[in-house]
PDB file of C-alpha atoms in Angstrom:
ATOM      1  CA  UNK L   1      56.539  36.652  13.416  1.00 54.00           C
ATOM      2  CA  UNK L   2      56.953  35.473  17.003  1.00 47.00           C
ATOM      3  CA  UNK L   3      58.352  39.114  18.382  1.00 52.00           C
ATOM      4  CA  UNK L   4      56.066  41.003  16.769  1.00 51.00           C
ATOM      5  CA  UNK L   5      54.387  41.388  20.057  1.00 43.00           C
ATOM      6  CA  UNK L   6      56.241  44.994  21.118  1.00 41.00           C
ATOM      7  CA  UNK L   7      59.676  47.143  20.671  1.00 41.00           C
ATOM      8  CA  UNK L   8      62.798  45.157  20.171  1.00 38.00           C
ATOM      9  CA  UNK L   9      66.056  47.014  21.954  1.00 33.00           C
ATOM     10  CA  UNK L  10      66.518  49.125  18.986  1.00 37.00           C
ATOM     11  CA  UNK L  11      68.264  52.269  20.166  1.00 37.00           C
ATOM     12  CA  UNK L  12      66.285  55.565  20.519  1.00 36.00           C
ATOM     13  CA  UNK L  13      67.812  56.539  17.268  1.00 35.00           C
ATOM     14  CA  UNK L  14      67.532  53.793  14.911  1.00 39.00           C
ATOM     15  CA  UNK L  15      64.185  53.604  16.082  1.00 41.00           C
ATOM     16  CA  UNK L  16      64.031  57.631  15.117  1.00 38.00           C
ATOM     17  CA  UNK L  17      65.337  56.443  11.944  1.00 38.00           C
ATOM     18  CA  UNK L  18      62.971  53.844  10.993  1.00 40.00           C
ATOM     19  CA  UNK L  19      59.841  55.982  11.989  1.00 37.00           C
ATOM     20  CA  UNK L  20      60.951  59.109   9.825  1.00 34.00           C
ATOM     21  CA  UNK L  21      60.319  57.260   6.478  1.00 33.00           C
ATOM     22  CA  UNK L  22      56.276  56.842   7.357  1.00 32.00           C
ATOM     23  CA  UNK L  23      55.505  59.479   9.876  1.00 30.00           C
ATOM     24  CA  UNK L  24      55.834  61.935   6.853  1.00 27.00           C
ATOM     25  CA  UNK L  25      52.623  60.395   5.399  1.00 28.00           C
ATOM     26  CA  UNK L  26      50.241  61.814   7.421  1.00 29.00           C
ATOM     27  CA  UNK L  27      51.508  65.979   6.072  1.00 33.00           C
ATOM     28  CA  UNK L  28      49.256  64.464   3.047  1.00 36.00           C
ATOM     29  CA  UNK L  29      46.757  61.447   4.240  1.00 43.00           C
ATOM     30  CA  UNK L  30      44.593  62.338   0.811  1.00 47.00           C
ATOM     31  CA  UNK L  31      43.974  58.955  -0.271  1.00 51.00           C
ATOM     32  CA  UNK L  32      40.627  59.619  -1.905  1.00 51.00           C
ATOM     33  CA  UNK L  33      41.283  62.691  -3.532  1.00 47.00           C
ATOM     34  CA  UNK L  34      43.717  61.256  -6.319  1.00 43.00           C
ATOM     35  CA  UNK L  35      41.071  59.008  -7.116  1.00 44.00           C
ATOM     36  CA  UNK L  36      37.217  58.270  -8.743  1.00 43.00           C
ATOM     37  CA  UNK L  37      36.188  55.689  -6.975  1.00 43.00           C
ATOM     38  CA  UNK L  38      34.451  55.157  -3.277  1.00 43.00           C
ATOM     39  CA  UNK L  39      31.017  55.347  -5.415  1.00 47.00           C
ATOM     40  CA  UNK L  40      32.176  58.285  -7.657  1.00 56.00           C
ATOM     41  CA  UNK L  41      32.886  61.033  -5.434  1.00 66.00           C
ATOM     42  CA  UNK L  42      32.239  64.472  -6.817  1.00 77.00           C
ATOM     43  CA  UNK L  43      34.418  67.622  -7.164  1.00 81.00           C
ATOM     44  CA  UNK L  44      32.588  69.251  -4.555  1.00 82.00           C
ATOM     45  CA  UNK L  45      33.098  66.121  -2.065  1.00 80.00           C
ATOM     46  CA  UNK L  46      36.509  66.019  -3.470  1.00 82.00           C
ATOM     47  CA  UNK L  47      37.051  70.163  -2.078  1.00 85.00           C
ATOM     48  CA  UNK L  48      35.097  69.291   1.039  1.00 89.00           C
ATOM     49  CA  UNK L  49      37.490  66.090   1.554  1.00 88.00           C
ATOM     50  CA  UNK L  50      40.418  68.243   1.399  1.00 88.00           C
ATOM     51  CA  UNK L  51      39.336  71.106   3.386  1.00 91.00           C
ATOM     52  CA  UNK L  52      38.417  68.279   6.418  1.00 92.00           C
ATOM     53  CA  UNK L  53      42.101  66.927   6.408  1.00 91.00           C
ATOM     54  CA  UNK L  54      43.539  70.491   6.396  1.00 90.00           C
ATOM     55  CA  UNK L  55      41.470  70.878   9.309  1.00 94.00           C
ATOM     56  CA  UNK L  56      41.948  67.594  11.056  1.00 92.00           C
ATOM     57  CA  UNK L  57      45.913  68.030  10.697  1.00 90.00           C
ATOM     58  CA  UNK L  58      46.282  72.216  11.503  1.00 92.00           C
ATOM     59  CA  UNK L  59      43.100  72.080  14.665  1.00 95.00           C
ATOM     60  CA  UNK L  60      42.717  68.193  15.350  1.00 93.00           C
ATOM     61  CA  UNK L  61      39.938  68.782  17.766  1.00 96.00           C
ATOM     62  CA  UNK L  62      38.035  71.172  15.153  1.00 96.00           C
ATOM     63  CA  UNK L  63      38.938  69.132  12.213  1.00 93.00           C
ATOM     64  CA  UNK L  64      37.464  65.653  14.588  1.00 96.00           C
ATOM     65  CA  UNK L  65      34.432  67.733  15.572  1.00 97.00           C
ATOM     66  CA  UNK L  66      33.580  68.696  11.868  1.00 95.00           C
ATOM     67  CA  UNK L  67      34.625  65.696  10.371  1.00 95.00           C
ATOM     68  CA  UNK L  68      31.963  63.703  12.481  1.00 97.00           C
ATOM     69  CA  UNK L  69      29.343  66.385  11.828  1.00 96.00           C
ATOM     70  CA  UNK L  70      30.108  65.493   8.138  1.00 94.00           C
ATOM     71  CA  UNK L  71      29.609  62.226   8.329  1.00 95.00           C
ATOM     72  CA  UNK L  72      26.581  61.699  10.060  1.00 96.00           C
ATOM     73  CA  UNK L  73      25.326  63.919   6.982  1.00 93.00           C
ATOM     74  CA  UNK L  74      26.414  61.116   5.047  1.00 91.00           C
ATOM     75  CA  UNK L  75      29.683  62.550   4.066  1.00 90.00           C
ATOM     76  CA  UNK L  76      30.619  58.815   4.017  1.00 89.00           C
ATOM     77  CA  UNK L  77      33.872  56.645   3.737  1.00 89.00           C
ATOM     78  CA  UNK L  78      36.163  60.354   2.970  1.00 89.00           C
ATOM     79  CA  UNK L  79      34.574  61.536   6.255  1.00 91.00           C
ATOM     80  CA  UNK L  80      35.263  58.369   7.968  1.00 93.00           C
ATOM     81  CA  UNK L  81      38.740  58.708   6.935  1.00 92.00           C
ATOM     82  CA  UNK L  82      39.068  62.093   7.625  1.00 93.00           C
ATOM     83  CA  UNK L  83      37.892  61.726  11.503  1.00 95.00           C
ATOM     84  CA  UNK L  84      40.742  59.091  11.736  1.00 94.00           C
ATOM     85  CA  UNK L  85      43.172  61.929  10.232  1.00 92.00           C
ATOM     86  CA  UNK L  86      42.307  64.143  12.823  1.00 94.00           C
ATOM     87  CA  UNK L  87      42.655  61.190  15.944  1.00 95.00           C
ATOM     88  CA  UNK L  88      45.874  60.601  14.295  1.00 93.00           C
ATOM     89  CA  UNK L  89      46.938  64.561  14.748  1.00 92.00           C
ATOM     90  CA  UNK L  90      45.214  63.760  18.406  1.00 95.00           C
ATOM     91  CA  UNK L  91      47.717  61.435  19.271  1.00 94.00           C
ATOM     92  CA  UNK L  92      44.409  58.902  19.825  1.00 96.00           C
ATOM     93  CA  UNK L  93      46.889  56.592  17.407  1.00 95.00           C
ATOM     94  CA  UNK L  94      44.633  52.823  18.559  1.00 97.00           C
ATOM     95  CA  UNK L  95      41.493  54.580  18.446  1.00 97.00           C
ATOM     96  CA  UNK L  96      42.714  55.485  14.942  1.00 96.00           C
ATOM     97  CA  UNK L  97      43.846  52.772  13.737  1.00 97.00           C
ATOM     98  CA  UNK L  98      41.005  50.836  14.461  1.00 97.00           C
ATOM     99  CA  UNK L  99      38.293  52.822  12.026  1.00 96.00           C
ATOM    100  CA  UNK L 100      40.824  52.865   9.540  1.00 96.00           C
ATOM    101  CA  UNK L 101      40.604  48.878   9.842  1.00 97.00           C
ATOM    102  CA  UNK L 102      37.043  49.020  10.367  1.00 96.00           C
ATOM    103  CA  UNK L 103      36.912  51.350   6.744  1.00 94.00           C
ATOM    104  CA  UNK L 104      39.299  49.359   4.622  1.00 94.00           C
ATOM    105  CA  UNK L 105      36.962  46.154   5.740  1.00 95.00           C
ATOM    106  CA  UNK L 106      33.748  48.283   4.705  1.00 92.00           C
ATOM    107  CA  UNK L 107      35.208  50.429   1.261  1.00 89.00           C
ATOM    108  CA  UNK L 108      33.899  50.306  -2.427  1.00 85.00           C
ATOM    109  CA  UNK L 109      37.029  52.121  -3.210  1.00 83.00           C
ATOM    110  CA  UNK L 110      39.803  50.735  -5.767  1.00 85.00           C
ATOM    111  CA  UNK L 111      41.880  48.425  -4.145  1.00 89.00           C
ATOM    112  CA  UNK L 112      44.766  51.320  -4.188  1.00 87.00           C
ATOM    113  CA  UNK L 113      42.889  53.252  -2.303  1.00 86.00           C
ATOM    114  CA  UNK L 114      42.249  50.446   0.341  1.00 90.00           C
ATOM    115  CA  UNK L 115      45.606  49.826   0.093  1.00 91.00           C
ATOM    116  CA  UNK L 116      46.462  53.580   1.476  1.00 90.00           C
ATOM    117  CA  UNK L 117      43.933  52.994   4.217  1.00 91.00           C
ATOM    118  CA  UNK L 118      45.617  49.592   5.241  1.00 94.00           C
ATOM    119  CA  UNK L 119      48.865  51.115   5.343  1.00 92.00           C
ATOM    120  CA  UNK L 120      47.991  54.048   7.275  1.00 92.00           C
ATOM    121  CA  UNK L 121      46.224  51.581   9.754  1.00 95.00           C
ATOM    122  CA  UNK L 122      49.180  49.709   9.966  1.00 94.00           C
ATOM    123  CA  UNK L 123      51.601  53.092  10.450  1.00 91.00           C
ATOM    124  CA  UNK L 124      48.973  54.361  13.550  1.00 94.00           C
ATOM    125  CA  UNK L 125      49.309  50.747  14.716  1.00 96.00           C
ATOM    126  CA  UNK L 126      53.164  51.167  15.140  1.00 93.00           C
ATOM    127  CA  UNK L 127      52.507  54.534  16.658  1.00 92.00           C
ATOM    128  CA  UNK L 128      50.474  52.523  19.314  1.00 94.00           C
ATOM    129  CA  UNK L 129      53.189  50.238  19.943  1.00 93.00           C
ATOM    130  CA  UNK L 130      51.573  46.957  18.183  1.00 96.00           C
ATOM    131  CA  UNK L 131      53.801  45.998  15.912  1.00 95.00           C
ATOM    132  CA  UNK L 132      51.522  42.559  15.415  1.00 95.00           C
ATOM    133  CA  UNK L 133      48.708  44.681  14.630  1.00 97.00           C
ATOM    134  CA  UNK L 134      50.779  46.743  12.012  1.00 96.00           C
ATOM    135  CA  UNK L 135      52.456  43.950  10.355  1.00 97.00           C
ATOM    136  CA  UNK L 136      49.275  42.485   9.325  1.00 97.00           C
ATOM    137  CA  UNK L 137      47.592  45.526   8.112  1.00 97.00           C
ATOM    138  CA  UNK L 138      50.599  45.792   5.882  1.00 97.00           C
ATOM    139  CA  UNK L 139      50.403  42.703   4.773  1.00 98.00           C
ATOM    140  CA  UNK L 140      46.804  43.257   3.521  1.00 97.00           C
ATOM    141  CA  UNK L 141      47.954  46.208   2.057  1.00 96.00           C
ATOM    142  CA  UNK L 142      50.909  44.329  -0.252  1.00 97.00           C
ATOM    143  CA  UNK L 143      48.212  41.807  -0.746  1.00 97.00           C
ATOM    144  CA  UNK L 144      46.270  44.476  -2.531  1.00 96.00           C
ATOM    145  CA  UNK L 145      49.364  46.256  -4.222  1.00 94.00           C
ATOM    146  CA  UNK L 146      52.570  44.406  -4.195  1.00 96.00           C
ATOM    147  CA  UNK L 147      54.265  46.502  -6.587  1.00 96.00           C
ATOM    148  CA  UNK L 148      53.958  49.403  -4.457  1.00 93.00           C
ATOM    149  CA  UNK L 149      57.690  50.054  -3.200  1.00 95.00           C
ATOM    150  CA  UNK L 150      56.279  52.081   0.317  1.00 92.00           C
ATOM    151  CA  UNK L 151      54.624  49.807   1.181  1.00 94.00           C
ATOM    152  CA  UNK L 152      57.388  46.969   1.110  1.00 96.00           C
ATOM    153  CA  UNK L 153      59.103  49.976   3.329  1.00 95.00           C
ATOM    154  CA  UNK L 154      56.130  50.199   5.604  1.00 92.00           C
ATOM    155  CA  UNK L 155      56.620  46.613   6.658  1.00 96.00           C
ATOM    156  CA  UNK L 156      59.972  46.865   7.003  1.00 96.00           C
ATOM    157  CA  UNK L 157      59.530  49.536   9.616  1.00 93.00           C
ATOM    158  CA  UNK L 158      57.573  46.942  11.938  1.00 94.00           C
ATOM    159  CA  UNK L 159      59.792  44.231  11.191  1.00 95.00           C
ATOM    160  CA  UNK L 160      63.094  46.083  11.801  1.00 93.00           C
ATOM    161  CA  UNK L 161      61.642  47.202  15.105  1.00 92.00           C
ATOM    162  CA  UNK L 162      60.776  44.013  16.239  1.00 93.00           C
ATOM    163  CA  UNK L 163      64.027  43.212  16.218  1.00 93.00           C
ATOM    164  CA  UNK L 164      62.626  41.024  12.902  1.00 96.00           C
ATOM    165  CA  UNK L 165      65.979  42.111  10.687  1.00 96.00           C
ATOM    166  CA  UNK L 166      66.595  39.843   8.134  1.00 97.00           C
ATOM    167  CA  UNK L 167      62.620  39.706   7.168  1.00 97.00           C
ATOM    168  CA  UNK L 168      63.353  43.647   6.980  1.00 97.00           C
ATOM    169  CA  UNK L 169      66.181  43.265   5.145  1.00 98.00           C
ATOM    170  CA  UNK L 170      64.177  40.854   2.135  1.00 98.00           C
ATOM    171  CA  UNK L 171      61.156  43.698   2.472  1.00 98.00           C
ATOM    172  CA  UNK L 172      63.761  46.462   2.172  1.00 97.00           C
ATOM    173  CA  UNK L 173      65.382  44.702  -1.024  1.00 98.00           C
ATOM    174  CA  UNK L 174      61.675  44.158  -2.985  1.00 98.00           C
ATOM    175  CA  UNK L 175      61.633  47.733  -2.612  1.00 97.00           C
ATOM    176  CA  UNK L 176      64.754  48.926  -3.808  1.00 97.00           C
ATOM    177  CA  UNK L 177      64.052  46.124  -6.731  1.00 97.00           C
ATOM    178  CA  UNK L 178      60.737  47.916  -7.364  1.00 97.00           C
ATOM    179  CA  UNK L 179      62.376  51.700  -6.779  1.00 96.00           C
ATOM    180  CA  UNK L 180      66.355  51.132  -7.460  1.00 94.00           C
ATOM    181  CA  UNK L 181      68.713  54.165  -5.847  1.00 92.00           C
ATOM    182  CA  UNK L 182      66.620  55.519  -3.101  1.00 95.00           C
ATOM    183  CA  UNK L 183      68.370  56.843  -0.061  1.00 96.00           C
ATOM    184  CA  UNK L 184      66.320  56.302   2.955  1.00 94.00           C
ATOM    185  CA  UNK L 185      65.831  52.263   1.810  1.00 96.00           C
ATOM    186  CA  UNK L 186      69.067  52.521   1.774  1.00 97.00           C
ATOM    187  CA  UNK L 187      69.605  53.960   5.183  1.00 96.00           C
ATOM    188  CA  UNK L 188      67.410  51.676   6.403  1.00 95.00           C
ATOM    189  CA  UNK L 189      68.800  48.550   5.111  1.00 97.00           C
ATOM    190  CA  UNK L 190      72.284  49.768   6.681  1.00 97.00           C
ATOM    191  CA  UNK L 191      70.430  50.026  10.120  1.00 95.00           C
ATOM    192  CA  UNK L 192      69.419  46.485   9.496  1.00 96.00           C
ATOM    193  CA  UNK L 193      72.601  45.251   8.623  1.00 97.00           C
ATOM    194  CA  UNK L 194      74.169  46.782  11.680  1.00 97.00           C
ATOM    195  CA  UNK L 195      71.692  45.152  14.071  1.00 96.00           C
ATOM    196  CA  UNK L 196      73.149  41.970  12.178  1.00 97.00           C
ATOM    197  CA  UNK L 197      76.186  42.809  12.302  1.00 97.00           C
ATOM    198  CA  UNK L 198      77.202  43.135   8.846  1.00 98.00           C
ATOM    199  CA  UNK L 199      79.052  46.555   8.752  1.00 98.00           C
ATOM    200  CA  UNK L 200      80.704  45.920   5.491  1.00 98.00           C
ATOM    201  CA  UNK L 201      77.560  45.763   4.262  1.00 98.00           C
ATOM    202  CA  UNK L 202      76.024  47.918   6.308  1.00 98.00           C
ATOM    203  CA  UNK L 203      78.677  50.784   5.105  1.00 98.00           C
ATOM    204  CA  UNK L 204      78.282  49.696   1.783  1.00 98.00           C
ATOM    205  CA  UNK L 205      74.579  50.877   1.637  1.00 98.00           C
ATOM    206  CA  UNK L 206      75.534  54.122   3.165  1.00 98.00           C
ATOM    207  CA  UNK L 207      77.848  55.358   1.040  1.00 98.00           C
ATOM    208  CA  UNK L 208      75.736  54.527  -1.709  1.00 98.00           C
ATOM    209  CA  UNK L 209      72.733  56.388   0.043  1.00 98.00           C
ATOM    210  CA  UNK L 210      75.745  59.462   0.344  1.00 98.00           C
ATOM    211  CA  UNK L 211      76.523  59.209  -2.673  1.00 98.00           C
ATOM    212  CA  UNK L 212      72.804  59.985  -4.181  1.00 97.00           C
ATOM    213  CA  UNK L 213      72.812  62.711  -0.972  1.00 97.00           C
ATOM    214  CA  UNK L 214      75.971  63.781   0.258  1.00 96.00           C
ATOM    215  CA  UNK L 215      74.426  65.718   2.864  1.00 95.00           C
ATOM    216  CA  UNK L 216      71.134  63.700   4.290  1.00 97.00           C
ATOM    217  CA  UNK L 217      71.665  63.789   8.045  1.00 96.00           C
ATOM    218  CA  UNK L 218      69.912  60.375   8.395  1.00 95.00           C
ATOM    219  CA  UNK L 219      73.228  58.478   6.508  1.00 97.00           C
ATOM    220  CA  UNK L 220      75.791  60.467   8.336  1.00 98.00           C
ATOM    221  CA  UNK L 221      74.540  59.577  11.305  1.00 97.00           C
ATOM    222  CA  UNK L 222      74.407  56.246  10.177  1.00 97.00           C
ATOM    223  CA  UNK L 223      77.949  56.245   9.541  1.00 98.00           C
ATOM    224  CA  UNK L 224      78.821  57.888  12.364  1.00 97.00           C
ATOM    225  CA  UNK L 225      77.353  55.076  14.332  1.00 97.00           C
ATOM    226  CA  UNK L 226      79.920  52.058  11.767  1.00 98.00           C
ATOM    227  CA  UNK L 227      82.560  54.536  12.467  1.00 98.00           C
ATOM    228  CA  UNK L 228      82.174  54.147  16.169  1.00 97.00           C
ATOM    229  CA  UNK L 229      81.737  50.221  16.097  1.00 97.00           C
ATOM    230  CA  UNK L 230      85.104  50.748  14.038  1.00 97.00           C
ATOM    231  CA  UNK L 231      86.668  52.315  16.568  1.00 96.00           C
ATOM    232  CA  UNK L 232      87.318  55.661  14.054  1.00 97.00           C
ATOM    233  CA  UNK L 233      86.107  57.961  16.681  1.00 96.00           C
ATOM    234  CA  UNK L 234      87.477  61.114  14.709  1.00 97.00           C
ATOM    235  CA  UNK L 235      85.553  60.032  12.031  1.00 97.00           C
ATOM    236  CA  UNK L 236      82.279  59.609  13.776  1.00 97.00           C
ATOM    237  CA  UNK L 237      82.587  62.806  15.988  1.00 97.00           C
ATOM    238  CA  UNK L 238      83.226  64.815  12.329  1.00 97.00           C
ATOM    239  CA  UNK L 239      79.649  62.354  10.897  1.00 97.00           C
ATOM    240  CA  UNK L 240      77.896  63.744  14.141  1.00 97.00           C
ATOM    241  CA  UNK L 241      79.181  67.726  14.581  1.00 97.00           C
ATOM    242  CA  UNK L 242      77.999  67.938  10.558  1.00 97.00           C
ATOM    243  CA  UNK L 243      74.624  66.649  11.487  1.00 97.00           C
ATOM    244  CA  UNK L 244      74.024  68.681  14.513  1.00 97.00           C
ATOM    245  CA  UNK L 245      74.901  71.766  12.608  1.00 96.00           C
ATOM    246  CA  UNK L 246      72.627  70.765   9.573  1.00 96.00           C
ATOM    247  CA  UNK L 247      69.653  69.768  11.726  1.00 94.00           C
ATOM    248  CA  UNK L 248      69.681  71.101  15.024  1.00 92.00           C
ATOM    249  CA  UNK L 249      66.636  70.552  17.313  1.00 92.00           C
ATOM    250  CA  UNK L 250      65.684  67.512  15.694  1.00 93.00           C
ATOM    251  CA  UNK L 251      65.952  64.326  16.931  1.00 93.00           C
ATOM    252  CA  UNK L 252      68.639  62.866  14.711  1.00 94.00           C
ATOM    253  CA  UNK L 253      70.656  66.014  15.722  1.00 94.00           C
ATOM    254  CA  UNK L 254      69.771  65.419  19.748  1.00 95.00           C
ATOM    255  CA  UNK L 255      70.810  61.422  19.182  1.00 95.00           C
ATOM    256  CA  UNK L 256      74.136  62.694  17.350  1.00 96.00           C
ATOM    257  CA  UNK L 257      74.838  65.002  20.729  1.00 96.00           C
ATOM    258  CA  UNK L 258      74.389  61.834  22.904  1.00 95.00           C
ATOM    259  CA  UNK L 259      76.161  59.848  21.133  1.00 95.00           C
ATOM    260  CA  UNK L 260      79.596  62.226  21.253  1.00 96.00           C
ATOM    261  CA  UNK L 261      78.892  62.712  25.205  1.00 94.00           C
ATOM    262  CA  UNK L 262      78.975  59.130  25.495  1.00 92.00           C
ATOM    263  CA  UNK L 263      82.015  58.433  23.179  1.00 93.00           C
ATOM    264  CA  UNK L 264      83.720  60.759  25.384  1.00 87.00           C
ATOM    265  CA  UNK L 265      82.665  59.242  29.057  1.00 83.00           C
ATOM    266  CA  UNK L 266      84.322  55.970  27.341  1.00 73.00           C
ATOM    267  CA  UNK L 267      87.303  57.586  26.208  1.00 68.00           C
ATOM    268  CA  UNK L 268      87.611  59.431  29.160  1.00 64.00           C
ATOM    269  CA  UNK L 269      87.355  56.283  31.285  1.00 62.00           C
ATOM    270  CA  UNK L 270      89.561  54.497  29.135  1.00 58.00           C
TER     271      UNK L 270
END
């Protein structure tokens, strides 16, 4: 994986794209509380667990303080985890990344469970701008649980934005094998096939992802952006005006609203 090394020259909106599908993940990081293993943690661990990652993600700098207090009382691996959490909601995404690597070497948990922590490594990782770094914690974590569709996505992500698309595009396909008829694989393997160059394809995918979601913001942008390469400007100003006025302030809408401004310069130069 020779340009795993840093960004590709993804646009500021596919990469937008690509990141939305595992950002998400840390609104619920509970990796331990779903399970009985880690040395057969107890209901009341279980309550404290969750009550640290409430923390960690609503105060970060509370959540980190009492999260270490915790575990130097031997609150253990969930502790551990749960002061990563709360670098994560610091923004301290290396730092972060790196105890998660250092805990999913050192766990007794189920291999799921390591599994979570290898992919959440690998997602701070990308956050940190090492796409090396993230591709091989992912790949420990498929190692673990290959029939796991997310994480097939997870890897994806890294690959597609080292400019890596046909890798992303196999990754992308175990997963919708695994989890057939899922939208945002779908959106993703489009964005793939449009880096390739494949907009037949590419187009194919999104109308598919439509037609499970007629209004996800994500695919009309999408096809906004094949409409454009098409030259069916109508088409992708009407893709872009429905996204802005279904999601605006976000950064799909603000990518939608550049996109029109510069369809216009060129038309207006033209």
């Amino acid at each position: 994986m020779s340009r795993l090394c840093g960004l590709s020259t993804f646009s500021r909106a596919t990469s937008t794209l690509f990141l939305a599908g595992f950002v998400s993940i840390w609104a619920a990081p509970d990796v331990y509380a779903q399970s009985d293993s880690n040395g057969g943690i107890t209901l009341e661990e279980r309550q404290q667990y969750q009550d640290c990652i409430k923390l960690a993600q609503l105060k970060p700098e509370d959540g980190f303080e009492s999260a270490i207090a915790w575990r130097d009382m031997g609150g253990g691996e969930p502790a551990r985890h749960c002061v990563a959490v709360a670098l994560i909601s610091l923004g301290k995404y290396e730092e972060a990344a790196t105890r998660l690597d250092a805990l999913a070497k050192d766990s007794a948990a189920a291999p799921g469970v390591v599994a979570g922590m290898l992919a959440q490594a690998g997602q701070a990782w990308m956050m940190a701008n090492n796409l090396e770094f993230a591709w091989r914690d992912q790949s420990r974590a498929l190692e673990l649980v290959p029939n796991n569709p997310q994480l097939w996505v997870d890897r994806a992500m890294a690959l597609g934005l080292a400019g890596e698309y046909w890798e992303a595009i196999d990754d992308l396909n175990k997963a919708l094998d695994l989890a057939p008829d899922q939208p945002d694989v779908l959106i993703y393997r489009a964005s793939a096939w449009r880096m390739l160059e494949s907009y037949d394809l590419a187009m194919s995918d999104i109308e598919n992802a439509l037609h499970l979601e007629p209004n996800n913001v994500q695919a009309l942008f999408e096809r906004g952006k094949l409409y454009r390469i098409a030259g069916k400007n109508d088409l992708a100003r009407r893709d872009w005006l429905i996204v802005i006025e279904n999601s605006n302030g976000t950064p799909v809408a603000d990518a939608a609203k550049a996109n029109i401004e510069n369809m216009d310069v060129h038309t207006e130069s033209n």
